[in-house]
Tab-separated table of C-alpha atoms and ligand atoms in Angstrom:
chain	number	residue	atom	x	y	z
W	1	UNK	CA	-49.235	-79.201	7.850
W	2	UNK	CA	-53.390	-80.889	6.444
W	3	UNK	CA	-54.074	-83.272	3.689
W	4	UNK	CA	-55.018	-81.220	-0.150
W	5	UNK	CA	-58.838	-83.648	0.605
W	6	UNK	CA	-59.138	-82.252	3.670
W	7	UNK	CA	-61.545	-79.585	5.178
W	8	UNK	CA	-60.088	-78.038	7.913
W	9	UNK	CA	-61.616	-77.343	10.870
W	10	UNK	CA	-62.113	-73.289	12.149
W	11	UNK	CA	-63.532	-72.063	15.096
W	12	UNK	CA	-63.841	-67.959	16.132
W	13	UNK	CA	-64.536	-66.582	20.024
W	14	UNK	CA	-66.543	-63.622	19.553
W	15	UNK	CA	-68.807	-61.523	21.899
W	16	UNK	CA	-71.550	-58.976	21.750
W	17	UNK	CA	-69.716	-55.015	21.683
W	18	UNK	CA	-72.638	-53.177	23.144
W	19	UNK	CA	-76.341	-53.594	23.942
W	20	UNK	CA	-77.013	-52.931	20.125
W	21	UNK	CA	-75.180	-56.744	19.334
W	22	UNK	CA	-77.576	-57.840	22.395
W	23	UNK	CA	-79.915	-57.046	21.050
W	24	UNK	CA	-79.942	-57.922	17.200
W	25	UNK	CA	-79.847	-61.642	18.010
W	26	UNK	CA	-82.279	-61.273	21.285
W	27	UNK	CA	-84.893	-58.465	20.258
W	28	UNK	CA	-86.155	-59.453	23.699
W	29	UNK	CA	-83.437	-57.254	24.772
W	30	UNK	CA	-84.458	-54.656	23.695
W	31	UNK	CA	-87.024	-53.744	25.997
W	32	UNK	CA	-84.933	-54.982	29.120
W	33	UNK	CA	-83.184	-52.742	31.728
W	34	UNK	CA	-78.976	-52.508	29.860
W	35	UNK	CA	-78.524	-53.707	34.403
W	36	UNK	CA	-79.916	-56.475	34.029
W	37	UNK	CA	-79.340	-56.879	30.528
W	38	UNK	CA	-75.271	-57.704	31.405
W	39	UNK	CA	-76.021	-59.220	34.808
W	40	UNK	CA	-78.129	-61.603	32.728
W	41	UNK	CA	-74.832	-62.420	30.110
W	42	UNK	CA	-72.635	-62.322	33.198
W	43	UNK	CA	-74.262	-65.640	34.204
W	44	UNK	CA	-74.908	-67.499	30.444
W	45	UNK	CA	-72.608	-69.779	29.963
W	46	UNK	CA	-69.804	-70.358	26.770
W	47	UNK	CA	-71.630	-72.003	23.977
W	48	UNK	CA	-71.534	-73.417	20.636
W	49	UNK	CA	-72.802	-69.664	18.277
W	50	UNK	CA	-73.563	-71.184	14.185
W	51	UNK	CA	-72.208	-72.663	12.337
W	52	UNK	CA	-70.107	-71.451	9.685
W	53	UNK	CA	-70.693	-72.374	6.145
W	54	UNK	CA	-69.533	-72.143	2.340
W	55	UNK	CA	-66.747	-70.804	2.769
W	56	UNK	CA	-64.193	-71.657	-0.468
W	57	UNK	CA	-60.646	-70.413	-1.166
W	58	UNK	CA	-60.627	-69.497	-5.509
W	59	UNK	CA	-57.512	-72.234	-4.579
W	60	UNK	CA	-60.573	-74.626	-4.672
W	61	UNK	CA	-60.479	-75.213	-0.524
W	62	UNK	CA	-62.690	-74.909	1.121
W	63	UNK	CA	-62.870	-75.324	5.692
W	64	UNK	CA	-65.240	-75.322	8.125
W	65	UNK	CA	-66.054	-73.812	11.445
W	66	UNK	CA	-68.231	-72.271	14.376
W	67	UNK	CA	-68.724	-69.391	16.132
W	68	UNK	CA	-68.701	-69.839	20.279
W	69	UNK	CA	-69.729	-66.977	21.843
W	70	UNK	CA	-68.015	-65.216	25.213
W	71	UNK	CA	-71.436	-64.196	26.250
W	72	UNK	CA	-69.763	-60.827	27.641
W	73	UNK	CA	-69.770	-56.880	27.142
W	74	UNK	CA	-66.413	-55.374	26.794
W	75	UNK	CA	-66.918	-53.489	30.156
W	76	UNK	CA	-67.319	-57.728	31.441
W	77	UNK	CA	-63.755	-57.932	30.806
W	78	UNK	CA	-62.188	-55.361	33.173
W	79	UNK	CA	-64.777	-55.330	35.550
W	80	UNK	CA	-65.292	-59.636	36.105
W	81	UNK	CA	-61.826	-60.779	38.007
W	82	UNK	CA	-59.116	-61.792	35.607
W	83	UNK	CA	-59.068	-65.834	35.980
W	84	UNK	CA	-62.590	-65.786	35.378
W	85	UNK	CA	-62.754	-63.832	32.144
W	86	UNK	CA	-59.771	-66.227	31.065
W	87	UNK	CA	-61.991	-69.449	32.326
W	88	UNK	CA	-64.461	-68.334	30.746
W	89	UNK	CA	-62.373	-68.119	27.231
W	90	UNK	CA	-60.467	-71.434	27.610
W	91	UNK	CA	-64.290	-72.793	27.875
W	92	UNK	CA	-63.898	-71.875	24.599
W	93	UNK	CA	-61.253	-73.390	23.375
W	94	UNK	CA	-62.665	-77.062	24.654
W	95	UNK	CA	-65.703	-76.713	22.943
W	96	UNK	CA	-63.697	-75.356	19.972
W	97	UNK	CA	-61.214	-79.161	20.371
W	98	UNK	CA	-64.342	-80.327	21.649
W	99	UNK	CA	-66.529	-79.497	17.916
W	100	UNK	CA	-63.153	-80.920	15.555
W	101	UNK	CA	-61.698	-77.167	15.064
W	102	UNK	CA	-58.376	-77.143	14.254
W	103	UNK	CA	-58.022	-73.622	15.117
W	104	UNK	CA	-58.944	-71.495	17.115
W	105	UNK	CA	-59.828	-67.321	16.572
W	106	UNK	CA	-60.271	-64.883	19.319
W	107	UNK	CA	-62.253	-62.285	18.783
W	108	UNK	CA	-62.072	-58.306	19.962
W	109	UNK	CA	-61.500	-58.334	23.852
W	110	UNK	CA	-60.628	-62.308	23.580
W	111	UNK	CA	-58.061	-61.392	22.548
W	112	UNK	CA	-56.782	-58.353	24.524
W	113	UNK	CA	-57.130	-59.908	27.833
W	114	UNK	CA	-54.057	-62.599	29.131
W	115	UNK	CA	-51.069	-60.769	27.416
W	116	UNK	CA	-52.804	-60.279	23.949
W	117	UNK	CA	-53.801	-64.467	23.569
W	118	UNK	CA	-50.667	-66.014	24.812
W	119	UNK	CA	-51.835	-67.166	28.475
W	120	UNK	CA	-55.380	-68.815	27.311
W	121	UNK	CA	-53.486	-70.430	24.269
W	122	UNK	CA	-51.166	-72.497	26.755
W	123	UNK	CA	-54.081	-73.995	27.391
W	124	UNK	CA	-55.363	-75.201	24.533
W	125	UNK	CA	-54.141	-78.516	22.613
W	126	UNK	CA	-55.070	-76.620	18.952
W	127	UNK	CA	-53.430	-73.360	17.373
W	128	UNK	CA	-54.916	-70.771	19.141
W	129	UNK	CA	-54.542	-66.555	16.130
W	130	UNK	CA	-55.761	-63.297	17.547
W	131	UNK	CA	-56.062	-62.585	14.295
W	132	UNK	CA	-53.893	-59.221	14.167
W	133	UNK	CA	-51.974	-59.654	11.534
W	134	UNK	CA	-54.710	-59.460	8.929
W	135	UNK	CA	-56.487	-56.628	10.888
W	136	UNK	CA	-53.316	-55.094	10.280
W	137	UNK	CA	-52.535	-55.675	7.218
W	138	UNK	CA	-55.804	-54.549	5.742
W	139	UNK	CA	-56.151	-51.347	8.032
W	140	UNK	CA	-52.557	-50.470	6.033
W	141	UNK	CA	-53.779	-50.877	2.789
W	142	UNK	CA	-57.303	-49.323	3.175
W	143	UNK	CA	-55.587	-46.432	4.691
W	144	UNK	CA	-52.717	-45.604	2.356
W	145	UNK	CA	-56.402	-46.416	-0.371
W	146	UNK	CA	-58.079	-44.195	0.881
W	147	UNK	CA	-55.639	-40.901	1.866
W	148	UNK	CA	-54.366	-41.236	-1.292
W	149	UNK	CA	-59.038	-40.976	-1.973
W	150	UNK	CA	-59.437	-37.902	-0.915
W	151	UNK	CA	-56.050	-36.399	-1.456
W	152	UNK	CA	-53.714	-37.016	1.333
W	153	UNK	CA	-49.615	-36.733	0.092
W	154	UNK	CA	-48.135	-39.650	2.487
W	155	UNK	CA	-44.877	-38.179	2.210
W	156	UNK	CA	-45.322	-34.797	3.710
W	157	UNK	CA	-48.240	-36.287	6.044
W	158	UNK	CA	-48.682	-35.987	9.499
W	159	UNK	CA	-49.934	-39.919	11.415
W	160	UNK	CA	-50.574	-40.361	14.124
W	161	UNK	CA	-51.133	-43.704	15.802
W	162	UNK	CA	-53.592	-43.954	18.772
W	163	UNK	CA	-52.910	-47.952	20.993
W	164	UNK	CA	-50.205	-46.904	19.762
W	165	UNK	CA	-48.280	-49.324	22.497
W	166	UNK	CA	-51.347	-51.257	21.832
W	167	UNK	CA	-50.296	-55.589	19.424
W	168	UNK	CA	-52.311	-53.646	16.106
W	169	UNK	CA	-51.334	-50.290	16.524
W	170	UNK	CA	-47.521	-50.964	17.623
W	171	UNK	CA	-47.412	-53.153	13.999
W	172	UNK	CA	-49.035	-49.759	12.935
W	173	UNK	CA	-47.075	-47.571	13.694
W	174	UNK	CA	-43.327	-49.336	12.540
W	175	UNK	CA	-45.028	-50.235	9.367
W	176	UNK	CA	-45.876	-46.298	8.549
W	177	UNK	CA	-42.985	-44.459	10.053
W	178	UNK	CA	-40.771	-44.753	7.638
W	179	UNK	CA	-43.931	-44.041	4.781
W	180	UNK	CA	-44.993	-40.573	6.083
W	181	UNK	CA	-43.242	-36.849	7.393
W	182	UNK	CA	-43.831	-37.263	10.603
W	183	UNK	CA	-45.359	-39.255	13.544
W	184	UNK	CA	-47.059	-39.212	16.799
W	185	UNK	CA	-47.560	-42.533	18.839
W	186	UNK	CA	-50.409	-42.073	21.833
W	187	UNK	CA	-52.284	-44.416	24.507
W	188	UNK	CA	-52.046	-43.530	28.126
W	189	UNK	CA	-48.911	-45.195	29.179
W	190	UNK	CA	-46.068	-42.121	28.398
W	191	UNK	CA	-43.651	-45.091	29.585
W	192	UNK	CA	-44.495	-48.185	26.456
W	193	UNK	CA	-45.038	-44.955	24.124
W	194	UNK	CA	-41.266	-43.765	25.190
W	195	UNK	CA	-40.068	-46.592	24.420
W	196	UNK	CA	-41.564	-47.440	21.800
W	197	UNK	CA	-40.170	-44.803	20.726
W	198	UNK	CA	-36.510	-45.833	20.997
W	199	UNK	CA	-37.433	-48.837	19.759
W	200	UNK	CA	-38.610	-47.382	16.284
W	201	UNK	CA	-35.587	-45.023	16.224
W	202	UNK	CA	-32.902	-47.741	17.389
W	203	UNK	CA	-34.683	-50.441	14.308
W	204	UNK	CA	-36.642	-48.081	11.244
W	205	UNK	CA	-34.297	-45.182	12.082
W	206	UNK	CA	-36.901	-42.008	13.226
W	207	UNK	CA	-37.613	-39.867	14.993
W	208	UNK	CA	-41.625	-40.084	16.792
W	209	UNK	CA	-43.374	-37.637	18.785
W	210	UNK	CA	-45.709	-39.354	21.659
W	211	UNK	CA	-48.542	-38.280	23.500
W	212	UNK	CA	-50.871	-39.509	26.103
W	213	UNK	CA	-53.079	-36.509	25.434
W	214	UNK	CA	-55.570	-38.042	22.449
W	215	UNK	CA	-56.907	-33.947	21.412
W	216	UNK	CA	-53.541	-32.413	20.818
W	217	UNK	CA	-51.619	-35.653	19.770
W	218	UNK	CA	-54.545	-35.766	16.538
W	219	UNK	CA	-55.001	-32.064	16.515
W	220	UNK	CA	-52.877	-31.649	12.957
W	221	UNK	CA	-52.577	-35.006	11.369
W	222	UNK	CA	-53.503	-36.174	8.094
W	223	UNK	CA	-54.081	-40.240	8.760
W	224	UNK	CA	-54.950	-41.110	12.385
W	225	UNK	CA	-55.258	-45.374	13.640
W	226	UNK	CA	-56.616	-45.694	16.288
W	227	UNK	CA	-56.973	-48.907	17.498
W	228	UNK	CA	-57.310	-49.016	22.001
W	229	UNK	CA	-59.234	-50.818	24.290
W	230	UNK	CA	-61.153	-48.140	25.086
W	231	UNK	CA	-64.740	-49.317	25.340
W	232	UNK	CA	-66.049	-45.856	25.168
W	233	UNK	CA	-65.940	-43.109	22.024
W	234	UNK	CA	-62.746	-41.094	22.124
W	235	UNK	CA	-61.578	-40.065	19.012
W	236	UNK	CA	-64.628	-36.299	19.452
W	237	UNK	CA	-65.441	-34.238	16.426
W	238	UNK	CA	-63.482	-31.031	17.122
W	239	UNK	CA	-60.316	-32.426	17.094
W	240	UNK	CA	-59.622	-34.268	13.483
W	241	UNK	CA	-57.969	-31.792	11.223
W	242	UNK	CA	-60.422	-30.432	7.620
W	243	UNK	CA	-59.262	-33.522	5.365
W	244	UNK	CA	-58.178	-36.411	7.646
W	245	UNK	CA	-58.498	-39.581	6.980
W	246	UNK	CA	-59.555	-41.599	10.058
W	247	UNK	CA	-59.136	-45.689	10.123
W	248	UNK	CA	-61.312	-47.234	12.919
W	249	UNK	CA	-59.990	-50.388	14.573
W	250	UNK	CA	-61.754	-50.901	17.486
W	251	UNK	CA	-64.262	-52.770	18.971
W	252	UNK	CA	-66.619	-51.335	20.143
W	253	UNK	CA	-65.376	-47.795	17.823
W	254	UNK	CA	-63.248	-44.929	19.285
W	255	UNK	CA	-65.058	-42.101	17.207
W	256	UNK	CA	-67.374	-41.215	17.998
W	257	UNK	CA	-71.103	-40.650	16.373
W	258	UNK	CA	-71.184	-36.866	16.173
W	259	UNK	CA	-67.876	-36.985	13.949
W	260	UNK	CA	-70.496	-37.944	10.982
W	261	UNK	CA	-73.475	-35.514	11.264
W	262	UNK	CA	-70.809	-33.012	12.385
W	263	UNK	CA	-67.361	-33.067	10.461
W	264	UNK	CA	-68.301	-33.979	6.831
W	265	UNK	CA	-64.766	-32.954	5.536
W	266	UNK	CA	-62.855	-35.387	7.452
W	267	UNK	CA	-63.504	-39.131	6.458
W	268	UNK	CA	-63.522	-42.477	9.084
W	269	UNK	CA	-63.954	-45.579	7.791
W	270	UNK	CA	-63.597	-49.057	10.163
W	271	UNK	CA	-60.580	-50.892	9.755
W	272	UNK	CA	-60.573	-54.470	8.946
W	273	UNK	CA	-63.578	-54.910	7.154
W	274	UNK	CA	-62.806	-58.177	4.710
W	275	UNK	CA	-64.977	-59.923	1.920
W	276	UNK	CA	-65.022	-63.639	1.954
W	277	UNK	CA	-65.318	-65.938	-0.627
W	278	UNK	CA	-66.908	-68.668	-1.606
W	279	UNK	CA	-70.645	-68.509	-1.268
W	280	UNK	CA	-70.388	-67.842	2.716
W	281	UNK	CA	-73.275	-68.423	5.588
W	282	UNK	CA	-71.909	-67.134	9.098
W	283	UNK	CA	-76.024	-68.550	10.426
W	284	UNK	CA	-75.886	-65.168	12.444
W	285	UNK	CA	-75.858	-61.830	12.092
W	286	UNK	CA	-73.020	-59.952	13.105
W	287	UNK	CA	-73.864	-56.353	11.819
W	288	UNK	CA	-72.378	-57.321	8.276
W	289	UNK	CA	-73.477	-58.757	5.442
W	290	UNK	CA	-73.206	-61.740	4.799
W	291	UNK	CA	-69.734	-62.708	2.928
W	292	UNK	CA	-68.487	-59.794	5.078
W	293	UNK	CA	-66.191	-60.535	7.568
W	294	UNK	CA	-64.226	-59.102	10.403
W	295	UNK	CA	-60.418	-59.103	9.208
W	296	UNK	CA	-59.605	-61.386	12.996
W	297	UNK	CA	-61.803	-64.103	11.569
W	298	UNK	CA	-60.835	-63.498	8.114
W	299	UNK	CA	-56.743	-64.622	9.576
W	300	UNK	CA	-58.136	-67.425	10.944
W	301	UNK	CA	-59.895	-68.496	7.483
W	302	UNK	CA	-57.031	-68.488	5.832
W	303	UNK	CA	-54.713	-69.761	8.466
W	304	UNK	CA	-56.961	-72.949	7.912
W	305	UNK	CA	-57.604	-73.041	5.010
W	306	UNK	CA	-53.803	-73.254	3.986
W	307	UNK	CA	-53.439	-75.778	6.910
W	308	UNK	CA	-51.486	-73.991	8.705
W	309	UNK	CA	-52.539	-74.690	12.364
W	310	UNK	CA	-50.116	-72.622	14.236
W	311	UNK	CA	-50.225	-70.048	16.337
W	312	UNK	CA	-49.743	-67.277	14.246
W	313	UNK	CA	-50.367	-63.568	15.743
W	314	UNK	CA	-50.225	-63.854	19.516
W	315	UNK	CA	-48.909	-60.885	22.212
W	316	UNK	CA	-48.163	-57.275	21.065
W	317	UNK	CA	-45.407	-57.863	19.195
W	318	UNK	CA	-46.578	-58.926	16.292
W	319	UNK	CA	-43.998	-58.977	13.119
W	320	UNK	CA	-44.431	-57.322	10.270
W	321	UNK	CA	-43.081	-60.096	8.079
W	322	UNK	CA	-46.503	-61.827	9.988
W	323	UNK	CA	-48.425	-58.941	8.480
W	324	UNK	CA	-46.757	-59.071	4.736
W	325	UNK	CA	-46.988	-62.796	5.140
W	326	UNK	CA	-50.954	-63.563	6.022
W	327	UNK	CA	-51.696	-60.801	2.889
W	328	UNK	CA	-50.220	-62.846	0.686
W	329	UNK	CA	-52.104	-65.697	1.815
W	330	UNK	CA	-55.332	-64.020	1.967
W	331	UNK	CA	-55.110	-62.925	-1.892
W	332	UNK	CA	-53.833	-66.075	-2.820
W	333	UNK	CA	-57.127	-67.237	-1.330
W	334	UNK	CA	-59.250	-64.448	-2.697
W	335	UNK	CA	-59.818	-62.754	0.466
W	336	UNK	CA	-59.817	-58.790	0.130
W	337	UNK	CA	-61.346	-55.268	1.163
W	338	UNK	CA	-64.560	-55.425	1.588
W	339	UNK	CA	-65.159	-51.673	-0.358
W	340	UNK	CA	-64.025	-48.888	2.344
W	341	UNK	CA	-67.628	-49.266	5.381
W	342	UNK	CA	-67.391	-45.526	7.335
W	343	UNK	CA	-70.493	-45.428	10.533
W	344	UNK	CA	-71.755	-48.950	9.311
W	345	UNK	CA	-72.344	-48.591	5.908
W	346	UNK	CA	-70.133	-48.885	2.670
W	347	UNK	CA	-69.540	-45.742	1.068
W	348	UNK	CA	-69.781	-45.233	-2.241
W	349	UNK	CA	-67.361	-43.336	-4.394
W	350	UNK	CA	-69.361	-39.979	-4.179
W	351	UNK	CA	-68.239	-39.346	-1.013
W	352	UNK	CA	-64.920	-38.407	-1.637
W	353	UNK	CA	-65.329	-36.017	-3.027
W	354	UNK	CA	-67.929	-34.166	-1.379
W	355	UNK	CA	-65.337	-34.800	1.814
W	356	UNK	CA	-62.520	-33.346	-0.704
W	357	UNK	CA	-64.878	-30.814	-1.192
W	358	UNK	CA	-66.338	-29.778	2.815
W	359	UNK	CA	-62.330	-29.694	3.325
W	360	UNK	CA	-61.353	-27.006	1.069
W	361	UNK	CA	-65.003	-25.133	2.054
W	362	UNK	CA	-63.472	-24.892	6.026
W	363	UNK	CA	-60.075	-24.769	5.102
W	364	UNK	CA	-61.255	-21.218	3.340
W	365	UNK	CA	-63.096	-20.335	6.089
W	366	UNK	CA	-60.346	-20.586	8.643
W	367	UNK	CA	-58.637	-18.672	6.434
W	368	UNK	CA	-60.714	-15.559	6.249
W	369	UNK	CA	-61.749	-15.317	10.028
D	1	LIG	N1	-61.587	-55.006	12.939
D	1	LIG	C1	-60.274	-55.856	13.159
D	1	LIG	O1	-61.093	-57.017	12.668
D	1	LIG	C2	-60.438	-56.365	15.023
D	1	LIG	C3	-59.598	-57.011	15.087
D	1	LIG	C4	-58.720	-57.221	16.546
D	1	LIG	C5	-58.633	-56.189	16.905
D	1	LIG	N2	-60.034	-55.419	16.986
D	1	LIG	C6	-59.563	-54.318	18.139
D	1	LIG	O2	-58.714	-53.366	18.382
D	1	LIG	C7	-58.504	-52.685	19.120
D	1	LIG	C8	-57.381	-53.149	19.742
D	1	LIG	O3	-56.566	-54.175	19.848
D	1	LIG	P1	-55.383	-54.891	20.367
D	1	LIG	O4	-55.778	-56.759	20.476
D	1	LIG	O5	-53.901	-53.460	19.452
D	1	LIG	O6	-55.328	-54.584	22.076
D	1	LIG	P2	-54.184	-54.252	22.623
D	1	LIG	O7	-52.682	-54.602	22.432
D	1	LIG	O8	-54.687	-54.549	24.048
D	1	LIG	O9	-53.757	-52.381	23.390
D	1	LIG	C9	-54.613	-51.368	22.961
D	1	LIG	C10	-53.913	-50.093	22.996
D	1	LIG	O10	-55.105	-48.571	23.065
D	1	LIG	C11	-54.724	-48.325	24.633
D	1	LIG	N3	-55.804	-47.714	24.876
D	1	LIG	C12	-56.755	-48.692	25.727
D	1	LIG	N4	-57.281	-47.381	26.388
D	1	LIG	C13	-57.012	-46.518	25.597
D	1	LIG	C14	-58.003	-45.216	26.055
D	1	LIG	N5	-57.849	-45.074	26.297
D	1	LIG	N6	-56.792	-43.871	25.276
D	1	LIG	C15	-55.351	-43.602	24.408
D	1	LIG	N7	-55.106	-44.821	24.891
D	1	LIG	C16	-55.882	-46.121	25.136
D	1	LIG	C17	-53.223	-49.047	25.009
D	1	LIG	O11	-52.514	-48.214	25.570
D	1	LIG	P3	-52.247	-47.342	27.604
D	1	LIG	O12	-53.135	-49.041	27.836
D	1	LIG	O13	-51.677	-47.622	27.884
D	1	LIG	O14	-53.449	-46.311	27.340
D	1	LIG	C18	-52.662	-49.992	24.148
D	1	LIG	O15	-52.008	-49.267	23.319
D	1	LIG	C19	-59.948	-53.188	19.986
D	1	LIG	O16	-60.626	-52.929	20.015
D	1	LIG	C20	-59.825	-54.925	19.493
D	1	LIG	O17	-61.268	-55.653	20.022
D	1	LIG	C21	-60.589	-54.794	15.356
């Protein structure tokens, strides 16, 4: 816990998700061969990217923070020797410590390697969090509101969770399983899915289906939550049910951009997009409006505002109590869902009616055939 008048400090590790991210910050990279840019990024040192100012809770409390760049693309996290990757993340944490941060958040793939943050946290002298509890809270809140808006009755719905054995997917599945009619857990490892299905039966009293095939697993799902560590698109236009909602939590996104063009009858929303209280300046363009952040960043800010310098979300067994707790703390400080974003654009209300109309037309035409 910290003194009430103190300005607590946090840091957040970031990395580019794709070439678009790289060239937004470094326009000259757009004219270079992607292989060369990849190589240069692999050599670049971990460094302080920007200072984050102006975050102010509705309680009046302020915090100060920094973005620290671990300049790897998602594929680097798989290609490069694991110990080197872990070492770069620890370098980022040390920069956070030197800046005076009391807590550091692990963004993107920095929270996936090393047992979802547990390994790097052992070398840290400050608190470390993946931000996944608040990501789960906001993805669930957004998915349920969006489903209602396009007329899905949750009690009667089939929900599919892709990446169900992961940190975010597991908690989403455990929360939603008692709210829906049917659930399918999807990932590549069948063994891990079977284990989770057993846990869900034991703890939540519900039988669930499992699948290692995304296409068949989501074919008749009304709600799809996707939170995987895939580096490419895995949810394709032809696999989605008319009138369904897909919450894409993954970064980089799992849903193919073709869905936007080919499936006007499906609602795709980005998970974990949050409005930050205060007159915020990230001093760095990560592709969102100035007062909007990802939920994982927001969790680090909320914990800093609370003076809760603890390893809040680490590992792949996030407890639902933590999800509820961080949601409450977020509300207390004035953090909220930043509306609905779909394929990098905020959705206006007319869109929900347009999707409903396109879905009923699609259903009617498939019945005629
Ligand atoms: N929006 C936000 O604020 C925010 C915040 C935090 C994280 N994220 C993103 O959320 C995603 C998930 O994070 P996490 O921490 O939950 O990761 P995680 O714990 O590593 O879990 C990843 C899950 O995806 C599955 N998976 C990986 N590749 C797959 C594929 N090709 N097909 C099907 N399943 C696959 C894994 O199981 P198998 O290995 O068995 O397939 C596992 O179940 C990441 O993209 C991360 O960057 C977003």
